Amino acid sequence: VTSLVFKRKTEELCKVATAETLARCKDAVGKMLRRNACKETLGLEDACKEALSEKLFCTMFRRHASQFHGMEGELEQEASCAHINPMETDLEAAKNWRSLKHEHAFLH
């Protein structure tokens, strides 16, 4: 989804979701501790934006499912949204999205 409002909402949510993880990295003392704390932040913001974009779209799709009934691609979108857990926190969604992308890249 490319609307400016949608992008802003995703960015705001991700800023909040990743703030604690980024702060742990920034505040870590010692080379080894910093490396471990900062490793968790790699790609987290981009993963968050992608995951939340998908999560928000699927929420809208589910909410307005009757409007999509019979449209081309409806079943494919339902299948795509089936793995989205609306109860998952935004940070969990970002970490899971990043893991899935990493696994997919590893397999290919």
Coordinates of C-alpha atoms in Angstrom, one line a residue:
V1 CA 0.0 0.0 0.0
T2 CA 1.5 3.3 -1.1
S3 CA -0.6 6.0 0.4
L4 CA 1.3 8.7 2.4
V5 CA -1.0 8.2 5.4
F6 CA -0.4 4.5 5.4
K7 CA 3.4 5.0 5.1
R8 CA 3.4 7.5 8.0
K9 CA 1.4 5.2 10.2
T10 CA 3.7 2.3 9.5
E11 CA 6.8 4.5 10.2
E12 CA 5.3 5.8 13.5
L13 CA 4.4 2.3 14.7
C14 CA 7.9 1.0 13.8
K15 CA 9.6 3.8 15.6
V16 CA 7.8 3.0 18.8
A17 CA 8.2 -0.8 18.3
T18 CA 12.0 -0.7 17.7
A19 CA 12.9 2.1 20.2
E20 CA 13.7 -0.2 23.1
T21 CA 15.9 -2.5 21.0
L22 CA 17.8 0.4 19.4
A23 CA 18.3 1.9 22.9
R24 CA 19.8 -1.3 24.2
C25 CA 22.3 -1.2 21.4
K26 CA 23.2 2.4 22.0
D27 CA 23.5 1.9 25.8
A28 CA 25.5 -1.3 25.7
V29 CA 28.8 -1.1 27.4
G30 CA 31.8 -3.2 26.2
K31 CA 32.6 -4.4 22.8
M32 CA 31.1 -7.9 23.1
L33 CA 27.9 -6.7 24.8
R34 CA 27.5 -4.0 22.2
R35 CA 28.0 -6.4 19.3
N36 CA 25.4 -8.8 20.7
A37 CA 22.9 -6.0 21.5
C38 CA 23.4 -4.3 18.1
K39 CA 23.2 -7.5 16.1
E40 CA 19.5 -7.7 17.0
T41 CA 18.9 -4.3 15.4
L42 CA 20.3 -5.2 11.9
G43 CA 17.5 -4.9 9.4
L44 CA 14.9 -4.5 12.1
E45 CA 13.5 -1.2 11.0
D46 CA 13.0 -2.3 7.4
A47 CA 11.6 -5.6 8.5
C48 CA 9.2 -3.8 10.8
K49 CA 8.0 -1.5 8.0
E50 CA 7.4 -4.5 5.7
A51 CA 5.7 -6.6 8.4
L52 CA 3.4 -3.8 9.5
S53 CA 2.5 -2.9 6.0
E54 CA 1.4 -6.5 5.4
K55 CA -0.3 -6.6 8.8
L56 CA -2.2 -3.4 8.3
F57 CA -3.2 -4.4 4.8
C58 CA -4.4 -7.8 5.9
T59 CA -6.4 -6.2 8.7
M60 CA -8.2 -3.9 6.2
F61 CA -8.6 -6.8 3.8
R62 CA -10.3 -9.0 6.5
R63 CA -12.4 -6.1 7.7
H64 CA -13.8 -5.5 4.2
A65 CA -13.7 -9.1 3.0
S66 CA -17.2 -8.8 1.6
Q67 CA -16.2 -6.1 -0.8
F68 CA -13.5 -8.3 -2.3
H69 CA -15.7 -11.4 -2.7
G70 CA -15.4 -12.8 -6.2
M71 CA -12.6 -10.5 -7.2
E72 CA -9.6 -11.8 -9.0
G73 CA -6.8 -12.5 -6.5
E74 CA -9.2 -12.8 -3.5
L75 CA -8.2 -16.4 -2.7
E76 CA -4.5 -15.6 -3.1
Q77 CA -4.8 -12.6 -0.8
E78 CA -6.7 -14.7 1.8
A79 CA -3.9 -17.3 1.7
S80 CA -1.2 -14.6 2.0
C81 CA -3.0 -13.1 5.0
A82 CA -3.5 -16.4 6.7
H83 CA -0.1 -16.3 8.4
I84 CA -0.6 -12.8 9.8
N85 CA -1.3 -12.8 13.5
P86 CA -3.1 -9.7 14.6
M87 CA -2.3 -10.4 18.2
E88 CA 1.4 -10.3 17.6
T89 CA 3.2 -7.2 18.8
D90 CA 4.8 -4.9 16.2
L91 CA 8.3 -5.8 17.4
E92 CA 7.5 -9.6 17.3
A93 CA 6.1 -9.1 13.8
A94 CA 9.3 -7.3 12.7
K95 CA 11.5 -10.0 14.1
N96 CA 9.5 -12.8 12.6
W97 CA 9.4 -11.1 9.2
R98 CA 13.2 -10.6 9.3
S99 CA 13.6 -14.3 10.2
L100 CA 11.3 -15.4 7.4
K101 CA 13.2 -13.3 4.9
H102 CA 16.5 -14.7 6.1
E103 CA 15.2 -18.3 5.9
H104 CA 13.9 -17.6 2.4
A105 CA 17.2 -16.1 1.2
F106 CA 19.1 -19.0 2.7
L107 CA 16.9 -21.5 0.8
H108 CA 17.4 -19.8 -2.5

